[in-house]
Every structure is written in structure tokens, then in C-alpha cells.
């Protein structure tokens, strides 16, 4: 058995939480594992249900929920989300997760100004980990009931042939290691390989890799963005968005095919998911059958699929299409 991974294809907020929420129910994995990031990565799973630290796979009540050692945690936020979603009995936090402390929030004010960071202390806490002076989850008394070795749990699940779904955060266009995007990036690499390491599995244990795109591009904070819409253009299309964590208005623009290809290749993605098709193309809201999409939407999806296929040898198809905020508003072509 191999673990499937979901990653972002643009600059984050493509709707990964929404897609993981769907896959967790549909594929019924034994465990859903959050990889990487910190409380700066907000996921809207279904209408009004947002998480920043616990896995978006809470949608399946029979899945075990795990937070891998590569994730930076703010214990107060973790505990709040555990309670809010009533997942006390089925969540495990890795002993080795790095902990955010008050000084990390202060240290981030400079980054907020300079590169538009969200300001949750994630980057400075990670820097502290690199300096080998960070506190880990195992040092925090209030987390004791939930502590576990996530790598052991995941590798055992795979050994027994059970399904594992790994939830990546942010996106290819925010990777720390990309010289073109730097310094307007997050504090880690954001590809499938990194997310595998974040939960403690090696590359050979990876199965399907889902790259999630929105039908248009959105970006919170500073940094390059091609085909950005003016306020007027956004108004014409009737689309406006605010950040899940930051509350800031998101910059919007046309689907960036070059970035989509780079991110498919850099992840060795095998499947694509495209969200918010209904927001970009009128008349597609809640459609659950490909044949019922408008011609315009079909043409767009077919051309994205054909283009990705022509560029990436690992890519199979646009497997998931989302046409509304609820899990059921999904076209599943797998
Ligand atoms: P990730 O960080 O990638 O998990 O996404 P996010 O939750 O930050 O993404 P975003 O804020 O863009 O998505 C949030 C809003 O869009 C939520 O209210 C979702 O329920 C909703 N949403 C997600 N997919 C779709 C879709 O296909 N159509 C519509 N209309 N709304 C969607
Ligand atoms: Mg988000």
C-alpha cells in the first residue's frame, strides 16, 4: 500500500482542505496526516468549517487524524481545534512537532512588513528548530494525551495495507527553495517529497500525488504574480476573496499555465484537482456530472488536462473538479 498526497499547485488557498475533506470520505483512508506548515495555513473544509492545525480529514469520523513532525504547532490553537471538532479520541500529535512560543510571534513582525507573512510565528519557530533550541511537542504538558510517533503509525498502516492520505500545505509557488520566488516564500519546501519527509515516510511509499489548482490564481501577500486582475477586472468577474487566516483581501488573476506545469513536474503529480470552476464560469454551480458542465468550462478543463499531459510524463488526468463549497459538489473522474 502507498500513501496518497495532496499538494497546492499555485500560491496556496486552491482549496486543498476542500479536496482532502472529499477524499477522506470517498476513499476512507485509515489515517489522514497533516504535513508541514503551521497555523498560518488555513483550510476551509466545508462551508464555515476551517482548520489550521488539525487535518482536514476530520470529515471522515472513522479515520485516525495525525499531525506529522514537520508541522509547526501553536499548542493553544491545536487544543482549541481538537475541542471544536470533537476529535479528542482519534487525534495524534507527533512528539517531534516544533512549538511556537510568544517570542516567535514578536520576531515575525519584521517579516510581516517585508514579505507579507501571515504573522503566526511559524517561520521564526522553524528557524529556532534549525538552531536546535526549539521546544518540541513532547515538552508541552497539555499535549501529553495526544502525543504519538506519527512516522511509526503511518509506516505500520502502510505495512498492513491500510490507506493513508497526506495533506500538504501552501503550494509550489511559495517554496522556500525556489530562487525565482524567494524571498516571498514560506519557511519550507512545499513539494510532495518534503511532505513525505514531514510525516516520516520515504519516496517509495508515495502513491497518487494530487496537485490542486483553482480555476484562477489567488495570492495573499506580496511577490510576483502573472496575469493579475485589476480591481475592475475582478469586479467584472464577480470574484473577491479574503485570506482564511490573515483576513486580507487576496490578489486574483488568470490561470497561470506555466506555473501549473512547473508545479506538476516538480511534484511528479499524477492527478490534478481543479476547484472553483463555478466561480469563474457561470452556469456550473453544483454540477456533479462532467457532461453537464458548460462548453466553456469543459474547454478550459480539457485544455488544462491536455497541456499538463503534454509536459509531464507522470500526469494522468484532471481527476477531480469542484463546482461548489460542499463536498458533494465534486466531479470525480477517477
Ligand atoms: P486551502 O488553504 O488550499 O485548503 O484552501 P482555503 O480554504 O484557504 O481556500 P479558499 O479560501 O480559496 O477556499 C475557501 C472558500 O471557497 C471556502 O468557503 C470553500 O468552501 C470555498 N470553495 C472551495 N472550493 C470551491 C468551489 O469549487 N466552488 C465554490 N464556489 N467554493 C469553493
Ligand atoms: Mg488556505
mmCIF file of C-alpha atoms and ligand atoms in Angstrom:
data_model
loop_
_atom_site.group_PDB
_atom_site.id
_atom_site.type_symbol
_atom_site.label_atom_id
_atom_site.label_comp_id
_atom_site.label_asym_id
_atom_site.label_seq_id
_atom_site.Cartn_x
_atom_site.Cartn_y
_atom_site.Cartn_z
ATOM 1 C CA UNK A 1 0.000 0.000 0.000
ATOM 2 C CA UNK A 2 1.172 3.533 -0.708
ATOM 3 C CA UNK A 3 0.286 6.924 0.725
ATOM 4 C CA UNK A 4 -1.544 9.483 -1.420
ATOM 5 C CA UNK A 5 -0.528 13.129 -1.092
ATOM 6 C CA UNK A 6 -2.452 16.346 -1.820
ATOM 7 C CA UNK A 7 -0.393 19.475 -2.633
ATOM 8 C CA UNK A 8 -1.059 23.029 -3.827
ATOM 9 C CA UNK A 9 -0.311 23.996 -7.421
ATOM 10 C CA UNK A 10 -0.237 27.815 -7.271
ATOM 11 C CA UNK A 11 0.249 30.070 -4.202
ATOM 12 C CA UNK A 12 -1.913 28.269 -1.640
ATOM 13 C CA UNK A 13 -5.636 28.535 -0.956
ATOM 14 C CA UNK A 14 -6.507 26.466 -4.024
ATOM 15 C CA UNK A 15 -8.992 24.555 -1.884
ATOM 16 C CA UNK A 16 -6.751 21.734 -0.639
ATOM 17 C CA UNK A 17 -8.821 21.440 2.546
ATOM 18 C CA UNK A 18 -11.941 21.042 0.452
ATOM 19 C CA UNK A 19 -10.320 18.303 -1.680
ATOM 20 C CA UNK A 20 -8.853 16.452 1.334
ATOM 21 C CA UNK A 21 -12.265 16.639 3.032
ATOM 22 C CA UNK A 22 -13.768 14.962 -0.040
ATOM 23 C CA UNK A 23 -11.061 12.301 -0.456
ATOM 24 C CA UNK A 24 -11.156 11.399 3.247
ATOM 25 C CA UNK A 25 -14.823 10.458 2.939
ATOM 26 C CA UNK A 26 -14.703 8.957 -0.546
ATOM 27 C CA UNK A 27 -11.524 6.874 -0.204
ATOM 28 C CA UNK A 28 -11.978 6.113 3.509
ATOM 29 C CA UNK A 29 -8.278 6.050 4.487
ATOM 30 C CA UNK A 30 -7.194 4.556 7.795
ATOM 31 C CA UNK A 31 -5.455 7.833 8.639
ATOM 32 C CA UNK A 32 -5.275 11.388 7.346
ATOM 33 C CA UNK A 33 -1.976 13.078 8.113
ATOM 34 C CA UNK A 34 -1.218 16.768 8.159
ATOM 35 C CA UNK A 35 2.238 17.517 6.762
ATOM 36 C CA UNK A 36 4.278 20.685 7.162
ATOM 37 C CA UNK A 37 3.240 24.284 7.602
ATOM 38 C CA UNK A 38 1.922 25.775 10.807
ATOM 39 C CA UNK A 39 -1.123 27.736 11.950
ATOM 40 C CA UNK A 40 -0.566 30.148 9.052
ATOM 41 C CA UNK A 41 -2.041 27.541 6.674
ATOM 42 C CA UNK A 42 -5.840 27.782 6.829
ATOM 43 C CA UNK A 43 -8.061 25.236 5.160
ATOM 44 C CA UNK A 44 -11.758 25.636 4.571
ATOM 45 C CA UNK A 45 -13.091 22.103 4.511
ATOM 46 C CA UNK A 46 -16.803 22.627 4.092
ATOM 47 C CA UNK A 47 -18.902 25.760 4.380
ATOM 48 C CA UNK A 48 -17.901 27.564 7.593
ATOM 49 C CA UNK A 49 -15.578 24.796 8.869
ATOM 50 C CA UNK A 50 -11.973 25.918 8.961
ATOM 51 C CA UNK A 51 -8.879 24.287 10.426
ATOM 52 C CA UNK A 52 -5.294 25.480 10.640
ATOM 53 C CA UNK A 53 -3.590 22.725 12.602
ATOM 54 C CA UNK A 54 -5.615 19.521 12.639
ATOM 55 C CA UNK A 55 -6.125 17.506 9.416
ATOM 56 C CA UNK A 56 -8.969 18.472 7.079
ATOM 57 C CA UNK A 57 -9.848 14.763 7.021
ATOM 58 C CA UNK A 58 -11.935 15.146 10.196
ATOM 59 C CA UNK A 59 -14.827 14.797 7.732
ATOM 60 C CA UNK A 60 -14.488 11.022 7.977
ATOM 61 C CA UNK A 61 -15.360 10.038 11.556
ATOM 62 C CA UNK A 62 -13.617 6.674 11.237
ATOM 63 C CA UNK A 63 -10.214 7.991 10.103
ATOM 64 C CA UNK A 64 -7.401 8.488 12.578
ATOM 65 C CA UNK A 65 -6.091 12.073 12.423
ATOM 66 C CA UNK A 66 -2.354 12.684 12.701
ATOM 67 C CA UNK A 67 -0.134 15.761 12.759
ATOM 68 C CA UNK A 68 3.334 14.931 11.413
ATOM 69 C CA UNK A 69 6.632 16.026 12.934
ATOM 70 C CA UNK A 70 7.289 18.575 10.190
ATOM 71 C CA UNK A 71 4.329 20.699 11.256
ATOM 72 C CA UNK A 72 4.926 23.744 13.463
ATOM 73 C CA UNK A 73 2.306 23.931 16.201
ATOM 74 C CA UNK A 74 0.833 26.523 18.492
ATOM 75 C CA UNK A 75 -0.444 24.332 21.383
ATOM 76 C CA UNK A 76 -3.294 26.703 22.263
ATOM 77 C CA UNK A 77 -4.610 26.582 18.684
ATOM 78 C CA UNK A 78 -4.167 22.801 18.440
ATOM 79 C CA UNK A 79 -6.124 22.257 21.664
ATOM 80 C CA UNK A 80 -8.844 24.669 20.575
ATOM 81 C CA UNK A 81 -9.352 22.880 17.240
ATOM 82 C CA UNK A 82 -9.309 19.435 18.892
ATOM 83 C CA UNK A 83 -12.134 20.556 21.142
ATOM 84 C CA UNK A 84 -14.046 22.441 18.464
ATOM 85 C CA UNK A 85 -14.173 19.397 16.177
ATOM 86 C CA UNK A 86 -14.555 16.859 18.983
ATOM 87 C CA UNK A 87 -11.661 14.697 17.780
ATOM 88 C CA UNK A 88 -10.057 14.013 21.201
ATOM 89 C CA UNK A 89 -10.363 10.234 20.830
ATOM 90 C CA UNK A 90 -8.800 9.921 17.373
ATOM 91 C CA UNK A 91 -6.072 12.529 17.019
ATOM 92 C CA UNK A 92 -2.339 12.048 17.442
ATOM 93 C CA UNK A 93 0.311 14.784 17.507
ATOM 94 C CA UNK A 94 3.898 13.785 16.811
ATOM 95 C CA UNK A 95 6.342 14.060 19.716
ATOM 96 C CA UNK A 96 8.691 15.998 17.470
ATOM 97 C CA UNK A 97 6.465 18.841 16.246
ATOM 98 C CA UNK A 98 8.163 22.226 16.754
ATOM 99 C CA UNK A 99 6.356 24.548 19.161
ATOM 100 C CA UNK A 100 5.633 28.253 18.609
ATOM 101 C CA UNK A 101 6.422 30.428 21.634
ATOM 102 C CA UNK A 102 5.446 34.072 22.307
ATOM 103 C CA UNK A 103 8.809 35.436 21.166
ATOM 104 C CA UNK A 104 8.270 33.898 17.698
ATOM 105 C CA UNK A 105 5.167 35.993 17.185
ATOM 106 C CA UNK A 106 7.129 39.135 18.066
ATOM 107 C CA UNK A 107 10.013 38.139 15.832
ATOM 108 C CA UNK A 108 7.691 37.842 12.893
ATOM 109 C CA UNK A 109 6.541 41.472 12.813
ATOM 110 C CA UNK A 110 9.509 42.341 10.611
ATOM 111 C CA UNK A 111 8.631 39.539 8.152
ATOM 112 C CA UNK A 112 5.020 40.666 8.048
ATOM 113 C CA UNK A 113 6.140 44.068 6.815
ATOM 114 C CA UNK A 114 8.895 42.905 4.481
ATOM 115 C CA UNK A 115 7.392 39.914 2.682
ATOM 116 C CA UNK A 116 3.759 39.930 3.792
ATOM 117 C CA UNK A 117 3.944 36.961 6.191
ATOM 118 C CA UNK A 118 0.724 35.983 7.933
ATOM 119 C CA UNK A 119 2.280 36.587 11.394
ATOM 120 C CA UNK A 120 1.508 33.354 13.271
ATOM 121 C CA UNK A 121 5.128 32.759 14.344
ATOM 122 C CA UNK A 122 5.644 29.746 12.093
ATOM 123 C CA UNK A 123 8.822 30.926 10.322
ATOM 124 C CA UNK A 124 10.680 32.089 13.470
ATOM 125 C CA UNK A 125 9.759 28.827 15.267
ATOM 126 C CA UNK A 126 11.194 26.856 12.356
ATOM 127 C CA UNK A 127 14.359 28.984 12.488
ATOM 128 C CA UNK A 128 14.630 28.126 16.175
ATOM 129 C CA UNK A 129 14.353 24.422 15.280
ATOM 130 C CA UNK A 130 17.224 24.841 12.836
ATOM 131 C CA UNK A 131 19.255 26.405 15.661
ATOM 132 C CA UNK A 132 18.415 23.346 17.813
ATOM 133 C CA UNK A 133 16.922 25.455 20.572
ATOM 134 C CA UNK A 134 13.191 24.963 19.885
ATOM 135 C CA UNK A 135 10.724 23.327 22.244
ATOM 136 C CA UNK A 136 9.046 20.215 20.898
ATOM 137 C CA UNK A 137 5.523 18.890 21.416
ATOM 138 C CA UNK A 138 6.876 16.328 23.890
ATOM 139 C CA UNK A 139 7.912 19.214 26.187
ATOM 140 C CA UNK A 140 4.346 20.549 26.467
ATOM 141 C CA UNK A 141 2.298 19.125 29.358
ATOM 142 C CA UNK A 142 -1.128 19.967 27.876
ATOM 143 C CA UNK A 143 -0.416 17.934 24.716
ATOM 144 C CA UNK A 144 0.523 14.724 26.595
ATOM 145 C CA UNK A 145 -2.786 12.883 25.972
ATOM 146 C CA UNK A 146 -2.345 13.179 22.212
ATOM 147 C CA UNK A 147 1.362 12.525 21.687
ATOM 148 C CA UNK A 148 2.425 9.716 19.383
ATOM 149 C CA UNK A 149 5.106 8.695 16.880
ATOM 150 C CA UNK A 150 3.399 9.582 13.600
ATOM 151 C CA UNK A 151 6.122 8.037 11.426
ATOM 152 C CA UNK A 152 5.645 4.691 13.226
ATOM 153 C CA UNK A 153 1.859 4.850 12.892
ATOM 154 C CA UNK A 154 1.958 5.722 9.200
ATOM 155 C CA UNK A 155 4.586 3.135 8.309
ATOM 156 C CA UNK A 156 2.671 0.463 10.254
ATOM 157 C CA UNK A 157 -0.554 1.382 8.459
ATOM 158 C CA UNK A 158 1.211 1.033 5.094
ATOM 159 C CA UNK A 159 2.718 -2.302 6.121
ATOM 160 C CA UNK A 160 -0.737 -3.643 6.906
ATOM 161 C CA UNK A 161 -2.137 -2.394 3.598
ATOM 162 C CA UNK A 162 -4.227 0.394 5.057
ATOM 163 C CA UNK A 163 -4.919 3.676 3.263
ATOM 164 C CA UNK A 164 -3.002 6.814 4.173
ATOM 165 C CA UNK A 165 -3.879 10.306 2.937
ATOM 166 C CA UNK A 166 -1.290 13.056 3.439
ATOM 167 C CA UNK A 167 -2.352 16.662 3.412
ATOM 168 C CA UNK A 168 0.281 19.114 2.197
ATOM 169 C CA UNK A 169 0.042 22.837 2.829
ATOM 170 C CA UNK A 170 0.585 26.049 0.895
ATOM 171 C CA UNK A 171 1.885 25.473 -2.599
ATOM 172 C CA UNK A 172 4.588 25.147 -5.198
ATOM 173 C CA UNK A 173 4.678 28.931 -5.796
ATOM 174 C CA UNK A 174 5.626 29.526 -2.153
ATOM 175 C CA UNK A 175 8.530 27.100 -1.878
ATOM 176 C CA UNK A 176 11.488 28.304 0.157
ATOM 177 C CA UNK A 177 13.900 26.628 -2.245
ATOM 178 C CA UNK A 178 12.760 28.331 -5.454
ATOM 179 C CA UNK A 179 15.193 31.127 -6.364
ATOM 180 C CA UNK A 180 12.636 32.893 -8.567
ATOM 181 C CA UNK A 181 10.030 33.193 -5.814
ATOM 182 C CA UNK A 182 12.467 33.914 -2.961
ATOM 183 C CA UNK A 183 12.151 35.856 -0.621
ATOM 184 C CA UNK A 184 8.340 35.946 -0.990
ATOM 185 C CA UNK A 185 8.057 32.340 0.115
ATOM 186 C CA UNK A 186 7.159 30.239 3.104
ATOM 187 C CA UNK A 187 9.672 28.750 5.551
ATOM 188 C CA UNK A 188 9.986 25.297 3.943
ATOM 189 C CA UNK A 189 9.956 23.439 0.657
ATOM 190 C CA UNK A 190 6.371 22.757 -0.403
ATOM 191 C CA UNK A 191 6.503 19.742 -2.700
ATOM 192 C CA UNK A 192 5.325 16.162 -2.237
ATOM 193 C CA UNK A 193 8.856 14.977 -1.354
ATOM 194 C CA UNK A 194 9.019 17.394 1.557
ATOM 195 C CA UNK A 195 5.546 16.454 2.783
ATOM 196 C CA UNK A 196 6.517 12.779 2.734
ATOM 197 C CA UNK A 197 9.554 13.612 4.892
ATOM 198 C CA UNK A 198 7.363 15.758 7.152
ATOM 199 C CA UNK A 199 5.305 12.737 8.152
ATOM 200 C CA UNK A 200 8.219 10.315 8.213
ATOM 201 C CA UNK A 201 7.884 8.225 5.035
ATOM 202 C CA UNK A 202 10.313 7.818 2.145
ATOM 203 C CA UNK A 203 9.712 8.468 -1.591
ATOM 204 C CA UNK A 204 8.972 4.835 -2.459
ATOM 205 C CA UNK A 205 5.952 4.854 -0.177
ATOM 206 C CA UNK A 206 4.168 7.564 -2.194
ATOM 207 C CA UNK A 207 1.240 6.571 -4.428
ATOM 208 C CA UNK A 208 -1.013 9.146 -6.072
ATOM 209 C CA UNK A 209 0.028 12.794 -5.943
ATOM 210 C CA UNK A 210 -2.868 15.214 -6.365
ATOM 211 C CA UNK A 211 -1.921 18.747 -7.424
ATOM 212 C CA UNK A 212 -4.749 21.164 -6.611
ATOM 213 C CA UNK A 213 -5.357 24.278 -8.733
ATOM 214 C CA UNK A 214 -8.042 26.907 -8.623
ATOM 215 C CA UNK A 215 -9.655 27.805 -11.953
ATOM 216 C CA UNK A 216 -7.976 31.196 -11.439
ATOM 217 C CA UNK A 217 -4.985 32.231 -9.321
ATOM 218 C CA UNK A 218 -5.170 33.817 -5.881
ATOM 219 C CA UNK A 219 -2.377 35.062 -3.683
ATOM 220 C CA UNK A 220 -2.222 36.542 -0.184
ATOM 221 C CA UNK A 221 0.685 38.877 0.443
ATOM 222 C CA UNK A 222 3.500 40.167 -1.717
ATOM 223 C CA UNK A 223 5.502 38.573 -4.508
ATOM 224 C CA UNK A 224 5.246 38.006 -8.229
ATOM 225 C CA UNK A 225 2.005 37.014 -9.874
ATOM 226 C CA UNK A 226 1.434 36.900 -13.617
ATOM 227 C CA UNK A 227 -1.863 37.935 -15.233
ATOM 228 C CA UNK A 228 -3.059 39.728 -12.095
ATOM 229 C CA UNK A 229 -6.508 41.273 -12.441
ATOM 230 C CA UNK A 230 -7.161 44.928 -11.768
ATOM 231 C CA UNK A 231 -9.889 45.697 -9.262
ATOM 232 C CA UNK A 232 -12.155 46.408 -12.217
ATOM 233 C CA UNK A 233 -11.471 43.032 -13.845
ATOM 234 C CA UNK A 234 -12.144 41.207 -10.576
ATOM 235 C CA UNK A 235 -15.421 43.073 -10.244
ATOM 236 C CA UNK A 236 -16.404 42.162 -13.802
ATOM 237 C CA UNK A 237 -15.900 38.500 -12.945
ATOM 238 C CA UNK A 238 -17.740 38.926 -9.657
ATOM 239 C CA UNK A 239 -14.981 37.260 -7.637
ATOM 240 C CA UNK A 240 -13.466 38.566 -4.412
ATOM 241 C CA UNK A 241 -11.657 36.594 -1.710
ATOM 242 C CA UNK A 242 -10.264 37.084 1.760
ATOM 243 C CA UNK A 243 -7.479 35.064 3.435
ATOM 244 C CA UNK A 244 -8.637 32.225 5.713
ATOM 245 C CA UNK A 245 -6.108 33.150 8.432
ATOM 246 C CA UNK A 246 -4.999 36.676 7.558
ATOM 247 C CA UNK A 247 -8.430 38.077 6.607
ATOM 248 C CA UNK A 248 -6.576 40.118 3.974
ATOM 249 C CA UNK A 249 -8.044 40.618 0.523
ATOM 250 C CA UNK A 250 -6.454 38.146 -1.892
ATOM 251 C CA UNK A 251 -4.913 39.213 -5.176
ATOM 252 C CA UNK A 252 -6.536 37.400 -8.111
ATOM 253 C CA UNK A 253 -5.540 36.590 -11.675
ATOM 254 C CA UNK A 254 -5.905 34.292 -14.685
ATOM 255 C CA UNK A 255 -4.944 30.611 -14.538
ATOM 256 C CA UNK A 256 -1.141 30.508 -14.916
ATOM 257 C CA UNK A 257 -0.382 27.566 -17.193
ATOM 258 C CA UNK A 258 3.405 27.856 -16.926
ATOM 259 C CA UNK A 259 3.279 27.749 -13.131
ATOM 260 C CA UNK A 260 0.753 24.889 -13.304
ATOM 261 C CA UNK A 261 3.168 22.859 -15.463
ATOM 262 C CA UNK A 262 6.198 23.620 -13.276
ATOM 263 C CA UNK A 263 4.315 22.564 -10.202
ATOM 264 C CA UNK A 264 3.003 19.366 -11.822
ATOM 265 C CA UNK A 265 6.542 18.429 -12.848
ATOM 266 C CA UNK A 266 8.159 19.473 -9.554
ATOM 267 C CA UNK A 267 5.733 17.287 -7.639
ATOM 268 C CA UNK A 268 5.670 14.409 -10.152
ATOM 269 C CA UNK A 269 1.921 14.889 -9.831
ATOM 270 C CA UNK A 270 -0.216 12.012 -11.077
ATOM 271 C CA UNK A 271 -3.633 13.712 -10.825
ATOM 272 C CA UNK A 272 -4.944 17.258 -10.911
ATOM 273 C CA UNK A 273 -7.872 18.699 -8.999
ATOM 274 C CA UNK A 274 -9.405 21.988 -10.182
ATOM 275 C CA UNK A 275 -11.603 23.958 -7.802
ATOM 276 C CA UNK A 276 -13.912 26.955 -8.052
ATOM 277 C CA UNK A 277 -14.864 26.189 -11.647
ATOM 278 C CA UNK A 278 -18.342 27.551 -10.818
ATOM 279 C CA UNK A 279 -16.908 30.891 -9.685
ATOM 280 C CA UNK A 280 -15.071 31.502 -12.934
ATOM 281 C CA UNK A 281 -17.663 30.148 -15.362
ATOM 282 C CA UNK A 282 -21.308 30.992 -14.849
ATOM 283 C CA UNK A 283 -23.849 28.201 -15.019
ATOM 284 C CA UNK A 284 -21.739 25.477 -13.406
ATOM 285 C CA UNK A 285 -22.679 25.832 -9.773
ATOM 286 C CA UNK A 286 -23.190 22.454 -8.076
ATOM 287 C CA UNK A 287 -22.724 20.440 -11.298
ATOM 288 C CA UNK A 288 -21.727 16.844 -10.463
ATOM 289 C CA UNK A 289 -21.548 15.351 -13.912
ATOM 290 C CA UNK A 290 -18.875 16.354 -16.439
ATOM 291 C CA UNK A 291 -21.309 16.247 -19.359
ATOM 292 C CA UNK A 292 -23.492 18.855 -17.637
ATOM 293 C CA UNK A 293 -20.747 21.483 -17.437
ATOM 294 C CA UNK A 294 -20.996 24.414 -19.838
ATOM 295 C CA UNK A 295 -18.960 24.135 -23.048
ATOM 296 C CA UNK A 296 -16.735 26.978 -21.903
ATOM 297 C CA UNK A 297 -15.865 25.170 -18.645
ATOM 298 C CA UNK A 298 -15.309 21.855 -20.473
ATOM 299 C CA UNK A 299 -12.998 23.510 -22.985
ATOM 300 C CA UNK A 300 -10.975 25.077 -20.180
ATOM 301 C CA UNK A 301 -10.652 21.814 -18.231
ATOM 302 C CA UNK A 302 -9.799 19.791 -21.343
ATOM 303 C CA UNK A 303 -7.134 22.241 -22.411
ATOM 304 C CA UNK A 304 -5.524 22.302 -18.947
ATOM 305 C CA UNK A 305 -5.510 18.492 -18.911
ATOM 306 C CA UNK A 306 -4.073 18.199 -22.427
ATOM 307 C CA UNK A 307 -1.375 20.751 -21.708
ATOM 308 C CA UNK A 308 -0.282 19.098 -18.459
ATOM 309 C CA UNK A 309 -0.268 15.727 -20.205
ATOM 310 C CA UNK A 310 1.971 17.042 -22.976
ATOM 311 C CA UNK A 311 4.517 18.295 -20.444
ATOM 312 C CA UNK A 312 4.587 15.792 -17.607
ATOM 313 C CA UNK A 313 5.146 12.029 -18.048
ATOM 314 C CA UNK A 314 3.713 11.178 -14.619
ATOM 315 C CA UNK A 315 0.440 13.031 -15.045
ATOM 316 C CA UNK A 316 -2.708 11.024 -15.751
ATOM 317 C CA UNK A 317 -5.717 13.330 -15.804
ATOM 318 C CA UNK A 318 -7.766 16.108 -14.276
ATOM 319 C CA UNK A 319 -9.342 13.688 -11.826
ATOM 320 C CA UNK A 320 -11.385 15.958 -9.557
ATOM 321 C CA UNK A 321 -13.389 19.058 -10.440
ATOM 322 C CA UNK A 322 -15.062 21.122 -7.775
ATOM 323 C CA UNK A 323 -18.111 23.235 -8.533
ATOM 324 C CA UNK A 324 -19.195 24.461 -5.101
ATOM 325 C CA UNK A 325 -18.212 24.735 -1.446
ATOM 326 C CA UNK A 326 -19.784 21.446 -0.369
ATOM 327 C CA UNK A 327 -18.125 18.056 -0.707
ATOM 328 C CA UNK A 328 -20.952 16.753 -2.859
ATOM 329 C CA UNK A 329 -20.265 19.434 -5.478
ATOM 330 C CA UNK A 330 -17.478 17.315 -6.921
ATOM 331 C CA UNK A 331 -16.993 15.654 -10.287
ATOM 332 C CA UNK A 332 -14.842 12.585 -9.715
ATOM 333 C CA UNK A 333 -13.360 11.234 -12.941
ATOM 334 C CA UNK A 334 -11.081 8.644 -11.358
HETATM 335 P P1 LIG B 1 -6.506 25.659 1.194
HETATM 336 O O1 LIG B 1 -5.633 26.563 2.002
HETATM 337 O O2 LIG B 1 -5.929 25.303 -0.144
HETATM 338 O O3 LIG B 1 -7.039 24.488 1.908
HETATM 339 O O4 LIG B 1 -7.799 26.489 0.810
HETATM 340 P P2 LIG B 1 -8.584 27.607 1.549
HETATM 341 O O5 LIG B 1 -9.636 27.029 2.385
HETATM 342 O O6 LIG B 1 -7.686 28.627 2.126
HETATM 343 O O7 LIG B 1 -9.164 28.131 0.177
HETATM 344 P P3 LIG B 1 -10.154 29.223 -0.183
HETATM 345 O O8 LIG B 1 -10.213 30.263 0.874
HETATM 346 O O9 LIG B 1 -9.892 29.689 -1.537
HETATM 347 O O10 LIG B 1 -11.466 28.392 -0.201
HETATM 348 C C1 LIG B 1 -12.296 28.840 0.652
HETATM 349 C C2 LIG B 1 -13.655 29.067 0.215
HETATM 350 O O11 LIG B 1 -14.013 28.564 -1.071
HETATM 351 C C3 LIG B 1 -14.406 28.242 1.206
HETATM 352 O O12 LIG B 1 -15.529 28.947 1.594
HETATM 353 C C4 LIG B 1 -14.686 26.974 0.443
HETATM 354 O O13 LIG B 1 -15.793 26.325 0.985
HETATM 355 C C5 LIG B 1 -14.931 27.515 -0.930
HETATM 356 N N1 LIG B 1 -14.679 26.611 -2.047
HETATM 357 C C6 LIG B 1 -13.736 25.646 -2.210
HETATM 358 N N2 LIG B 1 -13.883 25.049 -3.413
HETATM 359 C C7 LIG B 1 -14.929 25.678 -4.017
HETATM 360 C C8 LIG B 1 -15.562 25.537 -5.272
HETATM 361 O O14 LIG B 1 -15.232 24.702 -6.106
HETATM 362 N N3 LIG B 1 -16.589 26.402 -5.547
HETATM 363 C C9 LIG B 1 -17.011 27.358 -4.668
HETATM 364 N N4 LIG B 1 -17.991 28.171 -5.014
HETATM 365 N N5 LIG B 1 -16.425 27.495 -3.480
HETATM 366 C C10 LIG B 1 -15.413 26.675 -3.155
HETATM 367 MG MG1 LIG B 2 -5.694 28.373 2.814
#
